[in-house]
Coordinates of C-alpha atoms in Angstrom, one line a residue:
M154 CA -24.5 13.1 -5.2
P155 CA -28.0 11.6 -5.0
N156 CA -29.0 9.0 -2.5
V157 CA -27.1 6.0 -3.6
Q158 CA -30.0 3.6 -2.8
G159 CA -32.9 5.7 -4.1
Q160 CA -35.7 7.0 -1.8
L161 CA -36.2 5.1 1.4
H162 CA -39.5 4.6 3.2
A163 CA -40.1 6.9 6.1
H164 CA -39.3 4.2 8.6
G165 CA -37.0 1.9 6.7
G166 CA -37.6 -0.6 3.8
Q167 CA -36.0 -1.5 0.6
P168 CA -34.9 1.3 -1.8
S169 CA -37.6 1.8 -4.4
T170 CA -34.9 1.6 -7.1
M171 CA -32.0 -0.8 -7.4
L172 CA -28.5 0.4 -6.4
A173 CA -27.0 3.2 -8.4
G174 CA -25.8 1.8 -11.7
A175 CA -27.2 -1.6 -11.0
E176 CA -29.6 -1.6 -14.0
A177 CA -26.8 -1.0 -16.4
F178 CA -24.7 -3.5 -14.4
V179 CA -27.0 -6.5 -14.7
G180 CA -27.2 -6.0 -18.4
L181 CA -23.4 -5.9 -18.8
N182 CA -22.4 -7.7 -22.0
L183 CA -25.9 -8.9 -22.6
D184 CA -28.2 -8.1 -25.6
D185 CA -31.4 -6.1 -25.0
K186 CA -33.7 -9.1 -24.4
A187 CA -31.3 -10.8 -22.0
A188 CA -30.7 -7.5 -20.2
R189 CA -34.4 -7.0 -19.6
Q190 CA -34.7 -10.6 -18.3
A191 CA -31.7 -10.0 -16.0
R192 CA -33.3 -6.9 -14.5
H193 CA -36.5 -8.8 -14.0
R194 CA -34.8 -11.7 -12.2
A195 CA -32.6 -9.5 -10.2
A196 CA -35.8 -7.7 -8.9
L197 CA -37.3 -11.1 -8.0
M198 CA -34.3 -12.2 -6.1
L199 CA -33.6 -8.9 -4.2
G200 CA -37.3 -8.7 -3.3
P201 CA -40.0 -6.0 -3.5
P202 CA -40.2 -3.0 -1.2
V203 CA -41.6 -3.8 2.2
T204 CA -42.0 -1.8 5.4
A205 CA -39.2 -3.1 7.6
R206 CA -36.4 -1.7 9.6
G207 CA -33.2 -1.1 7.6
G208 CA -29.7 -1.5 8.8
G209 CA -29.0 -4.9 7.3
V210 CA -25.6 -5.8 6.0
S211 CA -24.8 -7.7 2.8
E212 CA -21.7 -9.9 3.0
L213 CA -22.0 -11.1 -0.6
N214 CA -19.3 -8.7 -1.7
S215 CA -16.5 -6.8 0.1
D216 CA -18.4 -3.4 -0.2
G217 CA -22.0 -4.2 0.8
Q218 CA -23.2 -4.6 -2.8
P219 CA -25.9 -7.3 -2.7
I220 CA -25.6 -8.5 -6.3
Q221 CA -23.1 -10.3 -8.6
L222 CA -23.1 -11.1 -12.3
C223 CA -21.3 -14.4 -13.0
H224 CA -20.0 -15.1 -16.5
S225 CA -19.1 -18.9 -16.6
C226 CA -16.7 -19.2 -19.5
R227 CA -16.5 -22.7 -21.2
T228 CA -15.1 -24.1 -24.3
D229 CA -18.4 -23.9 -26.1
G230 CA -19.6 -20.5 -24.9
V231 CA -20.5 -18.3 -22.0
Q232 CA -23.3 -18.9 -19.5
T233 CA -24.4 -16.0 -17.4
R234 CA -26.3 -16.0 -14.1
L235 CA -27.1 -13.6 -11.2
I236 CA -26.4 -14.1 -7.6
C237 CA -28.2 -11.9 -5.0
D238 CA -28.6 -11.3 -1.3
P239 CA -32.4 -11.1 -0.9
A240 CA -33.8 -8.4 1.3
Y241 CA -30.3 -7.2 2.0
W242 CA -31.5 -3.9 3.5
I243 CA -33.5 -5.4 6.4
G244 CA -31.8 -5.1 9.8
D245 CA -34.3 -7.3 11.8
G246 CA -33.2 -10.9 11.4
S247 CA -36.6 -12.6 11.6
A248 CA -38.1 -10.1 9.1
R249 CA -35.1 -10.6 6.8
F250 CA -35.4 -14.3 6.9
A251 CA -39.1 -14.2 6.1
A252 CA -38.4 -11.9 3.1
Q253 CA -35.6 -14.2 1.9
R254 CA -37.8 -17.3 2.1
D255 CA -40.5 -15.5 0.0
A256 CA -37.8 -14.5 -2.5
L257 CA -36.7 -18.1 -2.7
E258 CA -40.2 -19.3 -3.5
R259 CA -40.7 -16.6 -6.2
V260 CA -37.4 -17.5 -7.9
A261 CA -38.1 -21.2 -7.7
V262 CA -41.4 -20.7 -9.5
E263 CA -39.8 -18.3 -12.1
T264 CA -37.0 -20.8 -12.9
G265 CA -39.0 -24.0 -12.9
A266 CA -37.1 -25.3 -9.8
T267 CA -40.0 -25.8 -7.3
A268 CA -39.0 -29.4 -6.9
L269 CA -36.0 -28.2 -5.0
L270 CA -38.0 -26.2 -2.5
P271 CA -38.7 -29.1 -0.1
R272 CA -35.0 -29.8 0.1
C273 CA -34.2 -26.2 0.7
D274 CA -36.8 -25.9 3.4
A275 CA -35.5 -29.1 5.1
L276 CA -32.0 -27.6 5.0
I277 CA -33.1 -24.3 6.5
E278 CA -35.4 -25.9 9.1
H279 CA -33.2 -28.7 10.3
H280 CA -29.8 -26.9 10.2
A281 CA -30.4 -23.3 10.8
T282 CA -33.4 -22.0 12.7
D283 CA -32.8 -24.0 15.9
R284 CA -29.1 -23.2 16.3
A285 CA -27.1 -20.7 18.3
Y286 CA -26.8 -18.5 15.2
T287 CA -30.4 -17.3 15.8
L288 CA -32.5 -15.5 13.3
D289 CA -33.4 -12.7 15.7
T290 CA -29.8 -11.6 15.8
L291 CA -29.1 -12.2 12.1
N292 CA -28.7 -8.9 10.3
R293 CA -26.3 -10.3 7.8
G294 CA -28.8 -12.6 6.1
L295 CA -29.0 -16.4 5.9
I296 CA -29.9 -17.2 2.2
W297 CA -28.2 -16.2 -1.0
L298 CA -29.9 -17.0 -4.3
G299 CA -28.6 -17.6 -7.8
A300 CA -30.4 -18.0 -11.2
A301 CA -29.5 -18.0 -14.8
V302 CA -30.2 -14.8 -16.6
E303 CA -32.4 -16.8 -19.0
G304 CA -33.7 -20.3 -18.7
P305 CA -34.4 -22.7 -15.9
G306 CA -32.4 -23.6 -12.7
L307 CA -31.9 -22.2 -9.2
A308 CA -29.1 -21.9 -6.8
V309 CA -29.6 -21.6 -3.0
F310 CA -26.9 -21.2 -0.4
I311 CA -27.2 -20.8 3.3
D312 CA -24.5 -19.4 5.7
A313 CA -22.7 -22.3 7.3
R314 CA -22.4 -20.3 10.6
A315 CA -26.0 -21.1 11.1
L316 CA -24.9 -24.7 11.7
G317 CA -23.7 -23.8 15.2
S318 CA -20.4 -24.5 16.9
D319 CA -20.1 -28.0 15.3
M320 CA -20.3 -26.8 11.7
W321 CA -18.7 -29.9 10.2
G322 CA -21.1 -32.1 12.2
G323 CA -23.9 -30.1 10.7
V324 CA -22.4 -30.5 7.2
T325 CA -22.0 -34.2 7.6
S326 CA -25.6 -34.8 8.8
W327 CA -26.9 -32.6 5.9
L328 CA -25.0 -34.6 3.4
E329 CA -26.1 -37.9 4.8
E330 CA -29.7 -36.8 4.7
T331 CA -29.3 -35.4 1.1
L332 CA -27.2 -37.8 -0.8
P333 CA -28.0 -41.5 -1.6
D334 CA -24.3 -42.4 -1.3
C335 CA -22.0 -40.4 1.0
V336 CA -18.7 -42.3 0.5
E337 CA -16.9 -39.5 -1.4
A338 CA -18.6 -36.7 0.6
R339 CA -17.7 -38.3 3.9
A340 CA -14.1 -38.9 2.9
L341 CA -13.8 -35.2 1.9
V342 CA -15.4 -33.9 5.0
T343 CA -13.2 -36.1 7.2
T344 CA -10.1 -34.6 5.7
L345 CA -11.4 -31.0 5.7
S346 CA -12.6 -31.0 9.3
G347 CA -9.1 -30.8 10.5
L348 CA -8.0 -28.2 7.9
A349 CA -10.9 -25.8 7.1
T350 CA -14.1 -24.1 8.1
P351 CA -17.3 -24.5 6.2
A352 CA -18.5 -21.2 4.4
S353 CA -21.9 -22.2 3.0
I354 CA -24.0 -25.2 1.8
G355 CA -26.9 -25.4 -0.6
F356 CA -28.3 -26.7 -3.8
E357 CA -28.3 -25.8 -7.5
G358 CA -30.3 -27.2 -10.4
L359 CA -33.9 -28.2 -11.0
D360 CA -34.7 -31.3 -9.1
A361 CA -33.2 -34.5 -7.6
A362 CA -32.4 -35.9 -11.0
R363 CA -30.8 -32.6 -12.3
G364 CA -29.3 -31.0 -9.2
R365 CA -26.3 -30.8 -7.0
A366 CA -25.5 -30.4 -3.3
K367 CA -22.8 -27.7 -2.9
L368 CA -20.3 -27.3 -0.2
Y369 CA -18.0 -24.3 0.2
W370 CA -15.1 -24.0 2.6
R371 CA -12.1 -21.9 3.6
L372 CA -8.7 -23.2 4.8
N373 CA -7.7 -22.5 8.4
R374 CA -4.0 -22.8 7.5
P375 CA -1.9 -23.2 4.3
E376 CA -2.0 -26.8 2.9
L377 CA -1.0 -28.6 -0.3
L378 CA -3.9 -29.0 -2.8
N379 CA -3.3 -32.7 -3.1
R380 CA -3.9 -33.1 0.6
L381 CA -7.4 -31.6 0.7
G382 CA -9.3 -34.9 0.5
H383 CA -10.0 -35.5 -3.2
P384 CA -7.7 -36.2 -6.1
L385 CA -9.5 -33.7 -8.3
L386 CA -8.3 -30.9 -6.0
G387 CA -4.7 -31.9 -6.7
D388 CA -5.1 -31.4 -10.5
P389 CA -2.1 -29.4 -11.7
R390 CA -4.4 -27.0 -13.5
F391 CA -5.4 -25.5 -10.1
A392 CA -1.8 -24.9 -9.2
A393 CA -1.3 -23.2 -12.6
F394 CA -4.4 -21.1 -12.0
L395 CA -3.1 -19.9 -8.6
A396 CA 0.3 -19.1 -10.0
R397 CA -1.3 -17.2 -12.9
V398 CA -3.6 -15.0 -10.8
V399 CA -1.9 -14.7 -7.4
G400 CA 1.8 -15.1 -8.5
T401 CA 4.1 -13.9 -5.8
R402 CA 1.7 -11.4 -4.3
D403 CA 0.6 -11.7 -0.7
M404 CA -3.0 -12.8 -0.2
N405 CA -5.2 -13.5 2.8
L406 CA -6.0 -17.1 3.2
S407 CA -9.7 -16.1 3.8
G408 CA -9.7 -14.8 0.2
L409 CA -9.4 -18.4 -1.1
V410 CA -12.7 -20.3 -1.3
F411 CA -13.1 -23.9 -2.3
C412 CA -16.3 -25.7 -3.6
A413 CA -17.4 -29.2 -4.2
G414 CA -20.5 -30.3 -6.0
F415 CA -22.2 -33.6 -5.4
D416 CA -24.8 -35.3 -7.7
L417 CA -28.2 -35.4 -5.9
A418 CA -29.1 -38.6 -7.8
S419 CA -26.0 -40.6 -7.1
G420 CA -23.9 -38.8 -4.4
V421 CA -20.9 -38.8 -6.7
L422 CA -18.6 -35.7 -6.5
L423 CA -19.1 -34.1 -9.9
D424 CA -16.8 -31.1 -9.8
V425 CA -14.6 -28.8 -7.7
K426 CA -13.8 -25.2 -7.9
I427 CA -11.4 -22.6 -6.4
D428 CA -12.5 -19.0 -6.1
L429 CA -10.1 -16.1 -5.5
C430 CA -11.4 -12.9 -3.9
G431 CA -10.8 -9.9 -6.2
H432 CA -10.8 -7.5 -3.3
C433 CA -7.8 -9.4 -1.9
L434 CA -6.0 -9.1 -5.2
P435 CA -6.4 -5.5 -6.3
Q436 CA -5.1 -4.6 -9.7
P437 CA -6.2 -2.2 -12.5
P438 CA -8.8 -3.2 -15.0
D439 CA -6.3 -3.7 -17.8
A440 CA -4.3 -6.1 -15.7
W441 CA -7.5 -8.1 -14.9
Q442 CA -8.3 -8.2 -18.6
R443 CA -4.8 -9.6 -19.4
T444 CA -5.3 -12.2 -16.7
L445 CA -8.6 -13.3 -18.1
T446 CA -7.3 -13.4 -21.7
D447 CA -4.3 -15.5 -20.6
L448 CA -6.5 -17.9 -18.6
A449 CA -8.9 -18.3 -21.5
S450 CA -6.0 -19.0 -23.8
D451 CA -4.5 -21.6 -21.3
H452 CA -7.7 -23.6 -21.4
G453 CA -9.3 -22.8 -24.7
L454 CA -12.3 -21.0 -23.2
V455 CA -14.7 -18.4 -24.6
L456 CA -14.8 -15.0 -22.9
P457 CA -17.6 -12.5 -23.1
P458 CA -16.6 -9.1 -24.6
L459 CA -13.9 -7.5 -22.6
D460 CA -14.7 -3.9 -23.5
A461 CA -16.6 -3.5 -20.2
M462 CA -15.3 -6.4 -18.1
P463 CA -14.0 -5.4 -15.8
D464 CA -14.0 -1.6 -16.0
S465 CA -13.9 0.3 -12.7
S466 CA -16.7 2.6 -13.9
T467 CA -19.1 -0.3 -14.6
A468 CA -18.0 -3.4 -12.7
D469 CA -15.3 -4.7 -10.4
I470 CA -14.0 -8.3 -10.0
A471 CA -15.7 -9.8 -7.0
F472 CA -14.3 -13.3 -7.4
L473 CA -12.4 -15.3 -10.1
G474 CA -12.9 -19.0 -10.0
L475 CA -11.6 -22.1 -11.9
G476 CA -13.7 -25.2 -11.9
L477 CA -12.9 -28.7 -13.0
S478 CA -15.4 -31.5 -13.6
R479 CA -15.0 -35.2 -13.0
T480 CA -14.8 -35.6 -16.8
G481 CA -12.0 -33.1 -17.2
A482 CA -14.1 -30.1 -18.4
V483 CA -12.8 -26.7 -17.4
R484 CA -14.7 -23.5 -16.6
L485 CA -13.6 -20.0 -15.6
N486 CA -16.2 -18.1 -13.5
V487 CA -15.9 -14.4 -13.5
Y488 CA -17.9 -12.9 -10.7
L489 CA -18.6 -9.2 -11.3
K490 CA -20.0 -6.7 -8.8
P491 CA -21.2 -3.1 -9.3
P492 CA -18.5 -0.5 -8.6
G493 CA -18.5 1.0 -5.2
L494 CA -19.1 4.7 -4.4
P495 CA -16.8 6.7 -6.7
L496 CA -13.9 8.5 -5.0
S497 CA -12.3 11.5 -6.6
S498 CA -8.7 12.6 -6.1
Q499 CA -10.0 15.3 -3.8
P500 CA -11.5 13.5 -0.8
L501 CA -12.5 16.7 1.0
A502 CA -14.8 17.5 -1.9
E503 CA -16.5 14.1 -1.4
V504 CA -17.4 14.7 2.3
P505 CA -20.8 16.4 2.0
A506 CA -22.2 13.7 -0.3
R507 CA -20.8 11.0 1.9
I508 CA -22.4 12.6 5.0
E509 CA -25.8 12.4 3.2
A510 CA -25.3 8.7 2.4
A511 CA -24.4 8.0 6.1
I512 CA -27.5 9.9 7.3
D513 CA -29.6 7.7 5.0
F514 CA -28.1 4.5 6.4
L515 CA -28.7 5.5 10.0
I516 CA -32.2 6.6 9.4
S517 CA -33.0 3.3 7.7
A518 CA -31.5 1.4 10.7
Q519 CA -33.7 3.1 13.3
D520 CA -36.5 1.0 14.8
E521 CA -40.1 2.2 15.0
Q522 CA -39.4 3.9 18.3
G523 CA -36.3 5.7 17.1
G524 CA -33.8 3.4 18.7
F525 CA -30.7 1.6 17.6
T526 CA -29.5 -1.9 18.6
E527 CA -25.9 -2.9 18.5
Y528 CA -23.3 -5.4 19.8
E529 CA -24.0 -8.7 21.4
L530 CA -22.5 -9.1 24.9
P531 CA -23.1 -11.6 27.7
V532 CA -25.2 -8.9 29.4
G533 CA -27.4 -8.6 26.2
R534 CA -27.5 -6.2 23.3
A535 CA -26.8 -2.5 23.6
T536 CA -29.9 -0.3 23.3
D537 CA -29.6 3.1 25.1
W538 CA -25.9 3.5 24.3
P539 CA -26.1 3.0 20.5
T540 CA -29.3 5.0 20.4
A541 CA -27.6 8.0 22.1
F542 CA -24.4 7.5 20.0
G543 CA -26.3 7.3 16.7
G544 CA -28.6 10.2 17.7
L545 CA -25.6 12.4 18.5
G546 CA -24.1 11.6 15.1
L547 CA -27.3 12.6 13.3
A548 CA -27.6 15.8 15.4
R549 CA -24.1 16.8 14.6
A550 CA -24.7 16.3 10.9
A551 CA -27.9 18.4 11.2
A552 CA -25.9 21.1 13.0
S553 CA -23.6 21.3 10.0
G554 CA -26.5 22.1 7.7
H555 CA -27.3 18.7 6.4
R556 CA -30.7 17.3 5.7
R557 CA -33.6 18.1 8.0
H558 CA -34.3 14.4 8.2
A559 CA -31.1 14.1 10.3
R560 CA -32.5 16.3 13.0
D561 CA -35.9 14.6 12.8
S562 CA -34.2 11.2 13.3
A563 CA -32.1 12.6 16.1
L564 CA -35.3 13.8 17.8
R565 CA -36.8 10.3 17.4
A566 CA -33.7 8.9 19.1
A567 CA -34.0 11.4 22.0
R568 CA -37.7 10.7 22.5
R569 CA -37.0 7.0 22.6
L570 CA -34.4 7.6 25.3
L571 CA -36.7 9.8 27.3
S572 CA -39.8 7.6 27.0
G573 CA -38.3 4.2 27.4
R574 CA -36.2 4.8 30.6
A575 CA -35.0 1.9 32.7
Y576 CA -33.5 4.0 35.5
A577 CA -34.8 6.8 37.7
A578 CA -31.7 8.8 36.7
G579 CA -29.1 8.3 34.0
W580 CA -29.0 5.8 31.1
G581 CA -26.9 2.7 30.5
F582 CA -25.6 0.2 28.0
N583 CA -29.1 -1.4 28.2
G584 CA -31.9 -1.8 30.7
A585 CA -30.2 -4.4 32.8
T586 CA -26.6 -3.1 33.3
G587 CA -27.3 0.0 35.4
P588 CA -26.6 3.6 34.3
D589 CA -23.1 4.6 33.3
A590 CA -21.4 7.9 32.7
D591 CA -20.6 7.2 29.0
T592 CA -24.2 6.6 28.0
T593 CA -25.6 9.3 30.2
G594 CA -23.1 11.8 28.9
L595 CA -24.1 11.0 25.3
V596 CA -27.8 11.3 26.1
L597 CA -27.3 14.7 27.7
R598 CA -25.2 15.9 24.8
L599 CA -27.9 14.8 22.4
L600 CA -30.6 16.6 24.4
R601 CA -28.4 19.8 24.5
A602 CA -27.8 19.6 20.7
L603 CA -31.5 19.4 20.1
D604 CA -32.4 22.2 22.7
L605 CA -34.4 19.7 24.7
P606 CA -34.7 20.2 28.5
I607 CA -32.5 18.2 30.9
D608 CA -33.9 16.7 34.1
T609 CA -31.9 17.9 37.1
A610 CA -31.7 14.3 38.4
D611 CA -29.9 13.2 35.3
A612 CA -27.4 16.1 35.4
A613 CA -26.8 15.4 39.1
W614 CA -26.3 11.7 38.4
L615 CA -23.6 12.5 35.9
R616 CA -21.9 15.0 38.2
G617 CA -21.8 12.1 40.8
R618 CA -19.4 10.2 38.5
W619 CA -16.9 13.1 38.5
S620 CA -13.7 12.5 40.6
D621 CA -12.1 15.2 42.7
R622 CA -8.9 14.3 41.0
G623 CA -10.5 15.2 37.7
G624 CA -12.2 12.9 35.2
F625 CA -15.3 10.7 35.0
S626 CA -15.6 7.1 36.1
T627 CA -18.0 4.9 34.1
Y628 CA -19.6 3.2 37.0
D629 CA -19.9 3.6 40.8
A630 CA -17.9 0.4 41.5
P631 CA -15.3 -0.7 44.0
D632 CA -13.0 -2.2 41.3
H633 CA -11.3 -0.6 38.4
W634 CA -14.6 0.0 36.6
G635 CA -15.0 2.8 39.2
D636 CA -11.7 4.4 38.2
V637 CA -11.4 7.5 36.1
H638 CA -11.6 6.5 32.4
P639 CA -10.2 8.9 29.8
C640 CA -12.3 7.6 26.9
V641 CA -15.5 8.2 29.0
T642 CA -14.3 11.6 30.3
A643 CA -13.8 12.9 26.8
M644 CA -17.4 12.1 25.9
A645 CA -19.0 13.1 29.3
W646 CA -17.2 16.5 29.9
P647 CA -19.1 18.3 27.1
A648 CA -22.4 17.0 28.6
L649 CA -21.9 19.3 31.7
D650 CA -23.5 22.7 31.5
A651 CA -21.2 25.8 31.4
A652 CA -21.5 26.4 35.2
D653 CA -20.6 22.8 36.0
R654 CA -17.5 23.0 33.7
K655 CA -16.5 26.3 35.2
A656 CA -16.7 25.0 38.7
R657 CA -14.5 22.0 37.8
A658 CA -12.1 23.8 35.4
T659 CA -9.1 23.5 37.8
Q660 CA -9.7 19.8 38.3
F661 CA -10.1 19.3 34.6
D662 CA -6.8 21.1 33.9
T663 CA -5.1 18.7 36.4
Y664 CA -6.8 15.8 34.6
L665 CA -5.4 16.9 31.3
R666 CA -1.9 17.3 32.6
T667 CA -2.1 13.9 34.3
W668 CA -3.5 11.8 31.5
R669 CA -2.1 13.3 28.3
R670 CA 0.8 11.2 27.1
G671 CA 4.1 12.9 26.1
D672 CA 3.3 12.4 22.4
G673 CA -0.1 14.0 22.7
T674 CA -2.2 10.8 22.5
W675 CA -4.7 9.6 25.1
P676 CA -5.3 6.1 26.4
A677 CA -8.7 4.3 26.3
Y678 CA -10.1 1.9 28.9
W679 CA -13.0 0.5 26.8
W680 CA -11.7 0.5 23.3
D681 CA -9.2 -1.6 21.4
T682 CA -7.0 1.3 20.3
D683 CA -6.4 4.9 21.6
L684 CA -7.7 6.6 18.4
Y685 CA -11.2 7.2 19.7
S686 CA -10.0 8.7 23.0
T687 CA -7.2 10.7 21.3
Y688 CA -9.6 12.3 18.8
H689 CA -12.2 13.3 21.3
H690 CA -9.6 14.7 23.8
L691 CA -8.0 16.7 21.0
R692 CA -11.4 18.3 20.3
L693 CA -11.4 19.4 24.0
S694 CA -7.7 20.3 24.3
P695 CA -5.9 20.8 20.9
S696 CA -2.3 19.8 20.7
E697 CA 0.4 22.4 19.7
K698 CA 2.1 19.9 17.5
P699 CA 0.9 17.0 15.3
V700 CA -0.1 13.9 17.2
P701 CA 1.1 10.5 16.0
I702 CA -1.6 8.3 14.4
R703 CA -1.1 4.7 15.3
L704 CA -3.3 2.7 13.0
P705 CA -3.5 -1.1 13.4
E706 CA -2.2 -3.2 10.6
R707 CA -5.7 -3.8 9.3
P708 CA -7.8 -0.9 10.6
N709 CA -11.6 -1.1 10.7
G710 CA -13.9 1.7 9.9
F711 CA -14.1 2.8 13.5
D712 CA -10.3 3.2 13.6
L713 CA -10.2 5.0 10.3
A714 CA -13.0 7.5 11.3
H715 CA -11.1 8.7 14.4
A716 CA -7.8 8.6 12.7
A717 CA -9.2 10.8 9.9
G718 CA -10.4 13.2 12.6
I719 CA -6.9 13.3 14.2
E720 CA -5.4 13.8 10.7
A721 CA -7.6 16.8 10.2
L722 CA -6.8 18.3 13.7
N723 CA -3.1 17.8 12.8
G724 CA -3.6 20.1 9.8
T725 CA -2.6 17.4 7.3
V726 CA -3.2 18.8 3.8
Q727 CA -3.5 15.6 1.6
R728 CA -5.7 13.6 4.0
P729 CA -4.7 10.1 3.0
I730 CA -6.6 8.5 6.0
L731 CA -9.7 10.4 5.0
A732 CA -9.5 8.9 1.6
R733 CA -9.2 5.4 3.1
L734 CA -12.2 6.1 5.3
L735 CA -14.3 7.2 2.3
A736 CA -13.1 4.3 0.2
A737 CA -14.4 1.9 3.0
Q738 CA -17.9 3.4 2.9
R739 CA -20.4 0.9 1.6
V740 CA -22.9 1.6 -1.2
D741 CA -25.7 1.8 1.4
G742 CA -24.0 4.7 3.1
G743 CA -22.8 2.8 6.1
W744 CA -19.5 1.4 7.3
S745 CA -19.0 -2.2 8.3
G746 CA -18.5 -2.6 12.0
G747 CA -15.3 -3.9 13.5
Y748 CA -14.0 -5.5 16.6
N749 CA -13.4 -2.4 18.6
L750 CA -15.2 -2.5 22.0
R751 CA -13.0 -4.0 24.7
V752 CA -14.9 -5.1 27.8
T753 CA -11.9 -4.7 30.1
E754 CA -11.7 -7.1 33.1
P755 CA -12.7 -5.3 36.3
H756 CA -9.4 -6.2 37.9
C757 CA -7.4 -4.5 35.1
A758 CA -6.4 -0.9 35.8
A759 CA -4.4 -0.1 32.7
P760 CA -5.5 -2.1 29.6
W761 CA -3.4 0.2 27.3
D762 CA -0.4 -1.4 28.9
T763 CA -1.6 -4.9 29.6
P764 CA -5.0 -5.4 27.9
E765 CA -7.3 -7.9 29.5
G766 CA -10.9 -8.5 28.3
L767 CA -12.7 -9.7 25.2
I768 CA -13.2 -7.6 22.1
Y769 CA -16.7 -7.2 20.6
R770 CA -17.9 -6.0 17.2
D771 CA -20.6 -3.5 16.3
H772 CA -22.1 -6.1 14.0
A773 CA -24.7 -3.7 12.5
G774 CA -22.1 -0.9 11.9
I775 CA -24.2 1.6 13.9
L776 CA -21.4 2.8 16.1
T777 CA -18.9 2.9 13.3
T778 CA -21.2 4.8 10.9
A779 CA -22.3 7.2 13.6
A780 CA -18.6 7.8 14.5
A781 CA -17.7 8.4 10.9
L782 CA -20.7 10.8 10.5
F783 CA -19.7 12.8 13.6
V784 CA -16.1 13.1 12.3
L785 CA -17.1 13.9 8.7
A786 CA -19.5 16.6 10.0
E787 CA -16.7 18.2 11.9
I788 CA -14.4 18.0 8.8
D789 CA -17.2 19.5 6.7
D790 CA -17.3 22.7 8.8
D791 CA -15.1 24.8 6.6
H792 CA -12.7 21.9 6.3
A793 CA -11.5 22.5 9.8
I794 CA -12.4 21.3 13.3
A795 CA -13.1 23.8 16.0
P796 CA -12.3 22.8 19.6
C797 CA -15.4 21.7 21.6
A798 CA -16.7 24.5 23.9

């Protein structure tokens, strides 16, 4: 399988071609002239190649795709527009914002909507850049753009999280600054502030005389439509729409998005819309086509040709929305996204190509020095730890015979760790937390994997964290952070050289007998589930019988990666968890990060029994992608995992 994003610059940057299949996608159901114009405008919105660190995440769709094609079906025809996440590939927040602002200006000029630019700049300047949701930590983007495939008009949306902790206060002040009359808007916001959370705000149109202010929100709890702050939301056609599309199926409340549009010239509420997330309502293409046909028949709407909409080989439903205007006009918005990475019925056959895609993602996410940055804790961002973790994943892939670039990037990570040291011996979460056995063990394993020399002081520091009872403690601390931690031991033990392991073999055997649970699983002190600890322990000490895999109700990619590893160690033939892991891989080769790291309270001895501490997310997906890469590389070795030496 070729690189799904085309060729990357040596040190990051946008793919030189659009996503695989995107050129055909943006021309879906369009004639040749319109398809050419769609590709041109998509390129303007996504942005030209620039030299910038990759690792960015697009939240426009459920799978990382940064583009949508929206067919707005009305009684008199179909209007088509593109929605894009500009500069989606850039991992540095400030660089991404600058590229997004440039894209906004280009598209405004292209679509004749430059009169809206001052309003957009005021929105961004006054309600985003000085808030807690700061640009330097923003790898998910701030601005989304929309434009008709042909003709004038621009849409601009900013992430409402940029408004800070008082999002509704920010929405109110923006509406008061934007609209000449805020009576309807204020009444709506007053009701919603107790029921919902803002999703995004922005503008669409040409200028103040021909434009709208747009507000999107999600409900915090179920509520009757006629209690949402405006009579139009209680229109029975919305209830019929929900009954037609959702029916009796379960659906996450977060998959329901509401929108209100206010006239910039008068402040009057012109229309409302309800969008349903297609990812939350999975069904085969023929079922979607029947749903679209029925909805069009219900309201007398014109649909585009259905021969390729949706079709899992060319497009998927991202959202389906019903809009009602103040005058009673109805529209059905069909938001399509390119299909994700294809998954065959033989997930093991997919593994080599998926490893290559994950390597590309991690390479693009490295900074100029070869480091990775991840998480956001009160003590700051993680630097050395994710650099060692990501580097080890790349080194493991290289050892399995995958691209030389994986080894080159692992070497860059190692050199960054050796040259940018914060401590005389050992490495830590970052340069302010002190060294720890987890990070130091990862670094030493990376150096060994690359045949690089290890300083005796670093090896001695790690040995100093070994307990005579067997096992490693993370820190030299008087509280429970100084206890033996199984999830750290599993990572640090392979970092010892053969002589050190031999000298501690008896203690290690005692440790294994003490900490292994009766069912063969292993507890974790620093992680939200036991999957990470269990997987890495099983590589050290395989179980004679299958080990139970306890997936959470909604597992993230980090959970799925280690569960897939346990599944392989169990000798499972069909590998259903591996299939789920591969299905969760984004089109850029990475996996979305999840809330997985538990910073256990120092007074807590056994968080696997009584968990205490906040859970943090690897927001850039570096840890999750590196974990998946490590596991997949193990699986790729003759479709079997050998115990760690």
